[in-house]
CSV table of C-alpha atoms and ligand atoms in Angstrom, one decimal:
chain,number,residue,atom,x,y,z
A,1039,MET,CA,116.0,63.8,91.7
A,1040,ALA,CA,114.0,63.6,88.5
A,1041,GLU,CA,111.9,66.6,87.3
A,1042,PHE,CA,108.7,64.7,88.1
A,1043,GLY,CA,109.8,64.1,91.7
A,1044,LEU,CA,110.6,67.8,92.0
A,1045,ILE,CA,107.2,68.9,90.7
A,1046,GLU,CA,105.5,66.4,93.0
A,1047,ARG,CA,107.4,67.9,96.0
A,1048,ILE,CA,106.2,71.3,95.1
A,1049,ARG,CA,102.6,70.2,94.5
A,1050,ALA,CA,102.4,68.4,97.8
A,1051,ARG,CA,103.5,71.5,99.8
A,1052,THR,CA,101.4,74.1,98.0
A,1053,HIS,CA,98.1,72.4,97.6
A,1054,VAL,CA,95.0,74.6,97.9
A,1055,PRO,CA,91.7,73.1,96.8
A,1056,ARG,CA,89.5,75.3,94.6
A,1057,GLY,CA,86.3,74.5,92.7
A,1058,ASP,CA,87.3,76.5,89.7
A,1059,VAL,CA,90.4,74.4,88.9
A,1060,LEU,CA,89.0,72.0,86.4
A,1061,LEU,CA,92.5,70.5,85.7
A,1062,GLY,CA,95.6,71.5,87.7
A,1063,ILE,CA,99.3,70.5,87.6
A,1064,GLY,CA,100.0,67.4,85.4
A,1065,ASP,CA,98.7,68.0,81.9
A,1066,ASP,CA,100.0,70.2,79.1
A,1067,ALA,CA,98.1,73.1,80.5
A,1068,ALA,CA,95.6,73.9,83.3
A,1069,LEU,CA,91.9,74.4,82.8
A,1070,LEU,CA,90.2,77.1,84.9
A,1071,ALA,CA,86.6,78.1,85.0
A,1072,THR,CA,86.0,81.8,84.2
A,1073,ARG,CA,83.3,84.1,85.6
A,1074,PRO,CA,80.7,86.3,84.1
A,1075,ASN,CA,80.9,90.0,84.7
A,1076,GLU,CA,84.4,89.9,86.1
A,1077,ALA,CA,87.7,90.8,84.5
A,1078,LEU,CA,90.5,88.3,84.8
A,1079,VAL,CA,93.5,90.1,86.2
A,1080,VAL,CA,97.0,88.8,85.4
A,1081,ALA,CA,100.4,89.8,86.6
A,1082,THR,CA,103.9,88.3,86.5
A,1083,ASP,CA,107.2,89.1,88.2
A,1084,THR,CA,110.7,87.6,88.1
A,1085,MET,CA,113.2,87.4,91.0
A,1086,VAL,CA,116.8,86.6,90.2
A,1087,ALA,CA,119.4,85.5,92.8
A,1088,GLY,CA,121.9,88.2,93.4
A,1089,VAL,CA,119.6,90.8,92.0
A,1090,HIS,CA,116.3,90.6,93.9
A,1091,PHE,CA,117.5,88.6,96.8
A,1092,PRO,CA,120.9,87.6,98.2
A,1093,HIS,CA,122.5,84.4,97.0
A,1094,ASP,CA,122.3,83.1,100.6
A,1095,ALA,CA,118.7,84.0,101.2
A,1096,ALA,CA,116.6,81.3,102.9
A,1097,ALA,CA,114.7,79.1,100.5
A,1098,PHE,CA,111.4,79.6,102.5
A,1099,ASP,CA,111.8,83.3,102.1
A,1100,ILE,CA,112.5,83.1,98.3
A,1101,GLY,CA,109.3,81.0,97.9
A,1102,TRP,CA,107.3,83.4,100.1
A,1103,LYS,CA,108.5,86.6,98.4
A,1104,SER,CA,108.2,85.3,94.9
A,1105,LEU,CA,104.4,84.9,95.4
A,1106,ALA,CA,104.1,88.0,97.7
A,1107,VAL,CA,105.4,90.5,95.1
A,1108,ASN,CA,102.9,89.1,92.6
A,1109,LEU,CA,100.0,89.2,95.0
A,1110,SER,CA,100.9,92.8,95.8
A,1111,ASP,CA,100.4,93.6,92.1
A,1112,LEU,CA,96.9,92.1,92.3
A,1113,ALA,CA,96.2,93.9,95.5
A,1114,ALA,CA,97.1,97.2,93.8
A,1115,MET,CA,94.4,96.4,91.1
A,1116,GLY,CA,91.8,95.7,93.7
A,1117,ALA,CA,91.7,92.0,92.5
A,1118,ALA,CA,91.0,88.9,94.5
A,1119,PRO,CA,93.8,86.4,93.8
A,1120,SER,CA,92.9,82.9,92.7
A,1121,HIS,CA,95.6,81.0,90.8
A,1122,ALA,CA,99.3,81.0,90.2
A,1123,LEU,CA,101.9,79.6,87.8
A,1124,LEU,CA,105.6,79.0,88.8
A,1125,ALA,CA,108.5,79.0,86.4
A,1126,LEU,CA,111.6,77.8,88.4
A,1127,THR,CA,115.2,77.9,87.2
A,1128,LEU,CA,117.4,75.9,89.6
A,1129,PRO,CA,121.1,75.2,89.5
A,1130,GLU,CA,120.5,71.7,91.0
A,1131,ALA,CA,117.6,69.5,92.1
A,1132,ASP,CA,118.3,70.0,95.8
A,1133,ALA,CA,115.4,68.4,97.8
A,1134,PRO,CA,115.8,70.4,101.0
A,1135,PHE,CA,115.9,73.7,99.1
A,1136,ILE,CA,112.8,72.7,97.0
A,1137,ASP,CA,110.9,71.7,100.1
A,1138,ALA,CA,111.6,74.9,102.0
A,1139,PHE,CA,110.9,77.0,98.9
A,1140,ALA,CA,107.6,75.2,98.4
A,1141,GLU,CA,106.7,75.6,102.1
A,1142,GLY,CA,107.3,79.4,101.8
A,1143,PHE,CA,105.3,79.7,98.6
A,1144,GLY,CA,102.6,77.4,100.1
A,1145,ALA,CA,102.2,79.3,103.3
A,1146,LEU,CA,101.2,82.4,101.5
A,1147,ALA,CA,99.2,80.5,98.9
A,1148,ARG,CA,97.1,79.0,101.6
A,1149,GLU,CA,96.6,82.3,103.4
A,1150,PHE,CA,95.0,83.8,100.3
A,1151,GLY,CA,93.4,80.6,98.8
A,1152,VAL,CA,95.7,80.7,95.7
A,1153,ALA,CA,95.9,77.4,93.8
A,1154,LEU,CA,99.2,76.6,92.0
A,1155,VAL,CA,98.0,75.2,88.7
A,1156,GLY,CA,101.2,74.8,86.7
A,1157,GLY,CA,104.6,76.1,85.8
A,1158,ASP,CA,107.9,75.1,84.3
A,1159,THR,CA,111.1,73.7,85.7
A,1160,THR,CA,114.5,74.2,84.1
A,1161,SER,CA,118.2,74.1,85.2
A,1162,GLY,CA,120.3,77.2,85.3
A,1163,PRO,CA,121.2,80.1,87.7
A,1164,LEU,CA,118.5,80.5,90.4
A,1165,ALA,CA,115.6,82.5,89.2
A,1166,VAL,CA,111.9,82.4,90.0
A,1167,THR,CA,109.1,83.7,87.8
A,1168,VAL,CA,105.6,83.7,89.2
A,1169,THR,CA,102.4,84.5,87.3
A,1170,VAL,CA,99.2,85.2,89.3
A,1171,LEU,CA,95.6,85.3,88.2
A,1172,GLY,CA,92.7,87.0,90.0
A,1173,PHE,CA,89.3,88.5,89.4
A,1174,VAL,CA,87.8,91.9,89.8
A,1175,PRO,CA,84.2,92.9,89.0
A,1176,MET,CA,84.0,94.6,85.6
A,1177,GLY,CA,84.8,98.3,85.8
A,1178,GLU,CA,86.1,98.2,89.5
A,1179,ALA,CA,89.8,97.7,88.9
A,1180,LEU,CA,92.1,100.3,90.6
A,1181,ARG,CA,94.2,101.7,87.8
A,1182,ARG,CA,97.2,104.1,87.8
A,1183,ASP,CA,95.5,106.5,85.4
A,1184,ALA,CA,92.5,107.5,87.5
A,1185,ALA,CA,93.8,110.1,90.0
A,1186,ARG,CA,92.2,113.5,89.9
A,1187,VAL,CA,93.2,117.0,91.2
A,1188,GLY,CA,92.0,117.4,94.7
A,1189,ASP,CA,92.3,113.6,95.6
A,1190,LEU,CA,94.0,112.7,98.9
A,1191,VAL,CA,97.2,110.6,98.6
A,1192,CYS,CA,97.2,107.7,101.0
A,1193,VAL,CA,99.6,104.9,101.9
A,1194,THR,CA,99.0,101.7,103.9
A,1195,GLY,CA,101.2,100.5,106.8
A,1196,THR,CA,104.7,102.0,107.1
A,1197,LEU,CA,107.4,102.9,104.7
A,1198,GLY,CA,111.1,102.3,104.7
A,1199,ASP,CA,111.5,99.1,106.7
A,1200,ALA,CA,112.6,96.8,103.9
A,1201,ALA,CA,115.1,99.4,102.6
A,1202,ALA,CA,116.4,99.8,106.2
A,1203,ALA,CA,117.0,96.0,106.4
A,1204,LEU,CA,118.8,96.1,103.0
A,1205,TYR,CA,120.9,99.1,104.2
A,1206,GLN,CA,121.9,97.2,107.4
A,1207,TRP,CA,122.8,94.1,105.4
A,1208,ARG,CA,124.9,96.1,102.9
A,1209,SER,CA,126.6,97.9,105.8
A,1210,GLU,CA,127.3,94.5,107.4
A,1211,LEU,CA,125.4,95.6,110.5
A,1212,PRO,CA,123.1,93.1,112.4
A,1213,ILE,CA,119.7,93.3,110.7
A,1214,MET,CA,116.9,94.2,113.2
A,1215,GLU,CA,114.4,91.4,113.1
A,1216,PRO,CA,111.2,93.4,112.4
A,1217,LEU,CA,113.0,95.0,109.5
A,1218,ALA,CA,114.4,91.7,108.2
A,1219,ALA,CA,110.9,90.2,108.2
A,1220,ARG,CA,109.6,93.1,106.1
A,1221,TRP,CA,112.4,92.6,103.6
A,1222,HIS,CA,112.3,88.9,103.3
A,1223,ARG,CA,108.6,88.1,103.9
A,1224,PRO,CA,106.5,91.1,102.8
A,1225,ALA,CA,102.8,90.9,103.5
A,1226,PRO,CA,100.8,91.7,100.4
A,1227,ARG,CA,97.9,94.1,101.2
A,1228,VAL,CA,95.3,91.9,99.5
A,1229,SER,CA,92.4,92.5,101.8
A,1230,ILE,CA,93.0,96.3,101.8
A,1231,GLY,CA,93.1,96.2,98.0
A,1232,LEU,CA,89.6,94.6,98.0
A,1233,ALA,CA,88.4,97.1,100.6
A,1234,LEU,CA,89.5,100.0,98.3
A,1235,ARG,CA,87.1,99.0,95.5
A,1236,GLY,CA,84.5,101.6,95.0
A,1237,ILE,CA,86.3,104.1,97.2
A,1238,ALA,CA,89.9,104.6,95.8
A,1239,ARG,CA,90.5,106.2,92.4
A,1240,ALA,CA,94.1,105.3,91.5
A,1241,ALA,CA,96.4,102.8,93.2
A,1242,ILE,CA,99.9,101.3,92.8
A,1243,ASP,CA,101.9,99.0,95.1
A,1244,VAL,CA,105.2,100.5,96.5
A,1245,SER,CA,107.9,98.3,95.1
A,1246,ASP,CA,110.5,100.7,93.7
A,1247,GLY,CA,110.1,103.5,96.3
A,1248,PHE,CA,107.2,105.7,97.4
A,1249,VAL,CA,108.1,108.8,95.3
A,1250,ALA,CA,109.0,106.7,92.2
A,1251,ASP,CA,105.8,104.7,92.4
A,1252,LEU,CA,103.5,107.7,93.1
A,1253,ASP,CA,105.2,109.3,90.1
A,1254,HIS,CA,103.8,106.5,87.9
A,1255,ILE,CA,100.3,107.4,89.1
A,1256,CYS,CA,101.0,111.1,88.4
A,1257,ALA,CA,102.4,110.5,84.9
A,1258,GLN,CA,99.6,108.2,83.9
A,1259,SER,CA,96.8,110.4,85.4
A,1260,GLY,CA,98.3,113.6,84.0
A,1261,VAL,CA,98.5,115.2,87.5
A,1262,GLY,CA,101.1,116.2,90.1
A,1263,ALA,CA,101.2,115.5,93.9
A,1264,GLU,CA,102.3,117.3,97.0
A,1265,ILE,CA,103.5,115.1,99.8
A,1266,ASP,CA,104.1,116.2,103.5
A,1267,ALA,CA,107.3,114.5,104.4
A,1268,ASP,CA,106.4,114.6,108.1
A,1269,ALA,CA,103.2,112.7,107.5
A,1270,LEU,CA,104.9,109.6,106.0
A,1271,PRO,CA,104.3,106.7,108.3
A,1272,SER,CA,107.2,104.9,109.9
A,1273,SER,CA,107.6,101.9,112.2
A,1274,LEU,CA,109.1,102.0,115.7
A,1275,ALA,CA,111.9,99.7,114.4
A,1276,LEU,CA,112.8,102.1,111.7
A,1277,ARG,CA,112.9,105.1,114.1
A,1278,GLU,CA,115.2,103.0,116.3
A,1279,ALA,CA,117.4,101.9,113.4
A,1280,VAL,CA,118.3,105.1,111.7
A,1281,ASP,CA,118.4,108.9,112.3
A,1282,ARG,CA,115.7,111.2,111.0
A,1283,ILE,CA,117.6,112.2,107.8
A,1284,GLN,CA,118.3,108.6,106.8
A,1285,ARG,CA,114.7,107.6,107.8
A,1286,ARG,CA,113.2,110.1,105.5
A,1287,ARG,CA,115.5,109.0,102.6
A,1288,LEU,CA,114.5,105.4,103.1
A,1289,GLN,CA,110.8,106.2,103.3
A,1290,LEU,CA,110.8,108.3,100.2
A,1291,SER,CA,113.1,106.3,97.9
A,1292,GLY,CA,113.6,102.8,99.5
A,1293,GLY,CA,111.9,100.0,97.7
A,1294,ASP,CA,110.5,96.6,98.6
A,1295,ASP,CA,107.8,97.8,101.0
A,1296,TYR,CA,104.8,96.4,99.1
A,1297,GLU,CA,102.5,98.8,100.8
A,1298,LEU,CA,99.7,100.3,98.6
A,1299,CYS,CA,99.8,104.0,97.6
A,1300,PHE,CA,96.3,105.2,96.4
A,1301,THR,CA,94.2,108.2,96.0
A,1302,ILE,CA,90.7,108.9,97.3
A,1303,PRO,CA,88.3,111.7,96.5
A,1304,PRO,CA,88.2,114.4,99.2
A,1305,GLY,CA,85.5,113.4,101.7
A,1306,ALA,CA,86.0,109.7,101.2
A,1307,GLU,CA,88.2,109.4,104.3
A,1308,HIS,CA,85.4,108.4,106.7
A,1309,ALA,CA,84.0,105.7,104.4
A,1310,LEU,CA,87.5,104.3,104.1
A,1311,ARG,CA,88.1,104.4,107.9
A,1312,ALA,CA,84.9,102.5,108.4
A,1313,ARG,CA,86.3,99.8,106.2
A,1314,ILE,CA,90.0,99.6,107.1
A,1315,GLY,CA,90.4,101.7,110.3
A,1316,ASP,CA,93.9,102.9,110.8
A,1317,ALA,CA,95.5,100.7,108.1
A,1318,PHE,CA,96.2,103.8,106.0
A,1319,THR,CA,97.7,107.3,106.4
A,1320,ILE,CA,96.9,110.5,104.4
A,1321,VAL,CA,100.3,111.8,103.2
A,1322,GLY,CA,99.4,114.5,100.6
A,1323,ARG,CA,97.2,115.7,97.8
A,1324,ILE,CA,96.9,115.4,94.1
A,1325,VAL,CA,97.5,118.8,92.4
A,1326,ALA,CA,97.6,120.2,88.9
A,1327,GLY,CA,101.1,119.6,87.5
A,1328,GLU,CA,103.2,116.7,86.4
A,1329,ARG,CA,105.4,115.5,89.2
A,1330,VAL,CA,105.7,114.6,92.9
A,1331,ARG,CA,106.9,117.4,95.2
A,1332,VAL,CA,107.8,116.5,98.7
A,1333,LEU,CA,107.5,119.3,101.3
A,1334,ASP,CA,109.0,119.6,104.8
A,1335,ARG,CA,107.0,121.3,107.6
A,1336,ASP,CA,108.1,124.8,106.5
A,1337,GLY,CA,106.8,124.2,103.0
A,1338,HIS,CA,110.3,123.8,101.6
A,1339,GLU,CA,110.7,121.3,98.9
A,1340,ILE,CA,112.9,118.3,99.6
A,1341,VAL,CA,114.7,117.3,96.5
A,1342,LEU,CA,115.6,113.6,96.2
A,1343,GLU,CA,119.2,113.1,95.0
A,1344,ARG,CA,120.8,109.8,94.2
A,1345,GLY,CA,121.1,108.3,97.6
A,1346,GLY,CA,120.1,111.4,99.5
A,1347,TYR,CA,118.2,114.6,99.5
A,1348,GLU,CA,118.7,118.4,100.0
A,1349,HIS,CA,116.6,121.3,100.9
A,1350,PHE,CA,115.7,124.1,98.5
A,1351,SER,CA,115.7,127.2,100.6
B,1396,ADP,P1,105.6,70.3,79.4
B,1396,ADP,O1,106.7,69.5,78.9
B,1396,ADP,O2,104.3,70.0,78.8
B,1396,ADP,O3,106.0,71.7,79.5
B,1396,ADP,P2,106.4,69.9,82.1
B,1396,ADP,O4,107.1,68.6,82.3
B,1396,ADP,O5,107.2,71.1,82.1
B,1396,ADP,O6,105.4,69.7,80.9
B,1396,ADP,O7,105.3,70.0,83.3
B,1396,ADP,C1,104.5,69.0,83.7
B,1396,ADP,C2,103.4,69.5,84.5
B,1396,ADP,O8,103.9,70.1,85.7
B,1396,ADP,C3,102.6,70.7,83.8
B,1396,ADP,O9,101.3,70.6,84.3
B,1396,ADP,C4,103.3,71.9,84.4
B,1396,ADP,O10,102.4,73.0,84.4
B,1396,ADP,C5,103.6,71.4,85.8
B,1396,ADP,N1,104.9,72.1,86.3
B,1396,ADP,C6,106.1,72.0,85.9
B,1396,ADP,N2,107.0,72.7,86.7
B,1396,ADP,C7,106.2,73.2,87.7
B,1396,ADP,C8,106.5,74.0,88.8
B,1396,ADP,N3,107.8,74.5,89.0
B,1396,ADP,N4,105.5,74.4,89.6
B,1396,ADP,C9,104.2,74.0,89.3
B,1396,ADP,N5,103.9,73.2,88.3
B,1396,ADP,C10,104.9,72.8,87.5
B,1397,MG,MG1,107.5,72.6,80.7
């Protein structure tokens, strides 16, 4: 298959009409209309076969996830996604693979009204780089450096599912389906990110692990955090899949959840409930200091070790 045919297959399966695309795929570059009083928000993420997904991952899932992880970054900024670019490195021009990949990418692009306006296609070991664009009203972006002492620390959805799937896969256990779905086809929290504008102070998406990501907020805001380990939200599937110790480890340090972790001023809980209901859980508090402390129900600190944790007593 020629490169042109390949780009055409992708375009046909990802088409999303948008009035602000003045010129899309096909020229040397795309032309997009910009907006007054809004900041253009830009993020990019690469996924490499064997590093970010297994070599035998389904093409649909690779397409889905390559866009999902990028939309998650926009969600964490409170941005409305609009456009994407796709740089694909492929070992061969395999039509069924391209088609399924584009279907996965396209399914998510349609859900969020994201137009694919360009990209690049080269041959080499399988790797996918997606760049996403979006908009946020000037001054309303949710940044990592805006948490303040006294803020409540919140998280959307549940934690640990994707890491549990990865754990089952590595252990050559059957992967429970709800966990597999969270690992392969994460749902970026775009609408929640939009609802957080004007309420949340700092935000980040949970891609590396809850504590590691909250630690970025703390470092950039010059604060610490105290987290109640028992408050961390978990799915029924996770509780069925692993014991309590393992569950806690996955919730605290497992990656790939793509939930949002954010802080709100004390007292903002009701305003947030009115907007997003039970889509979030309060798990702790921002304190003076410079790191994340996780406490069990007796107030003892849980210290994360490589691959596990211990109690201080
Ligand atoms: P150039 O030689 O100018 O880089 P290309 O042949 O790489 O042009 O791309 C031709 C057009 O197809 C451009 O508009 C480019 O943005 C688009 N394109 C190339 N690869 C992809 C892809 N994987 N997904 C979406 N658009 C692509
Ligand atoms: Mg090119």
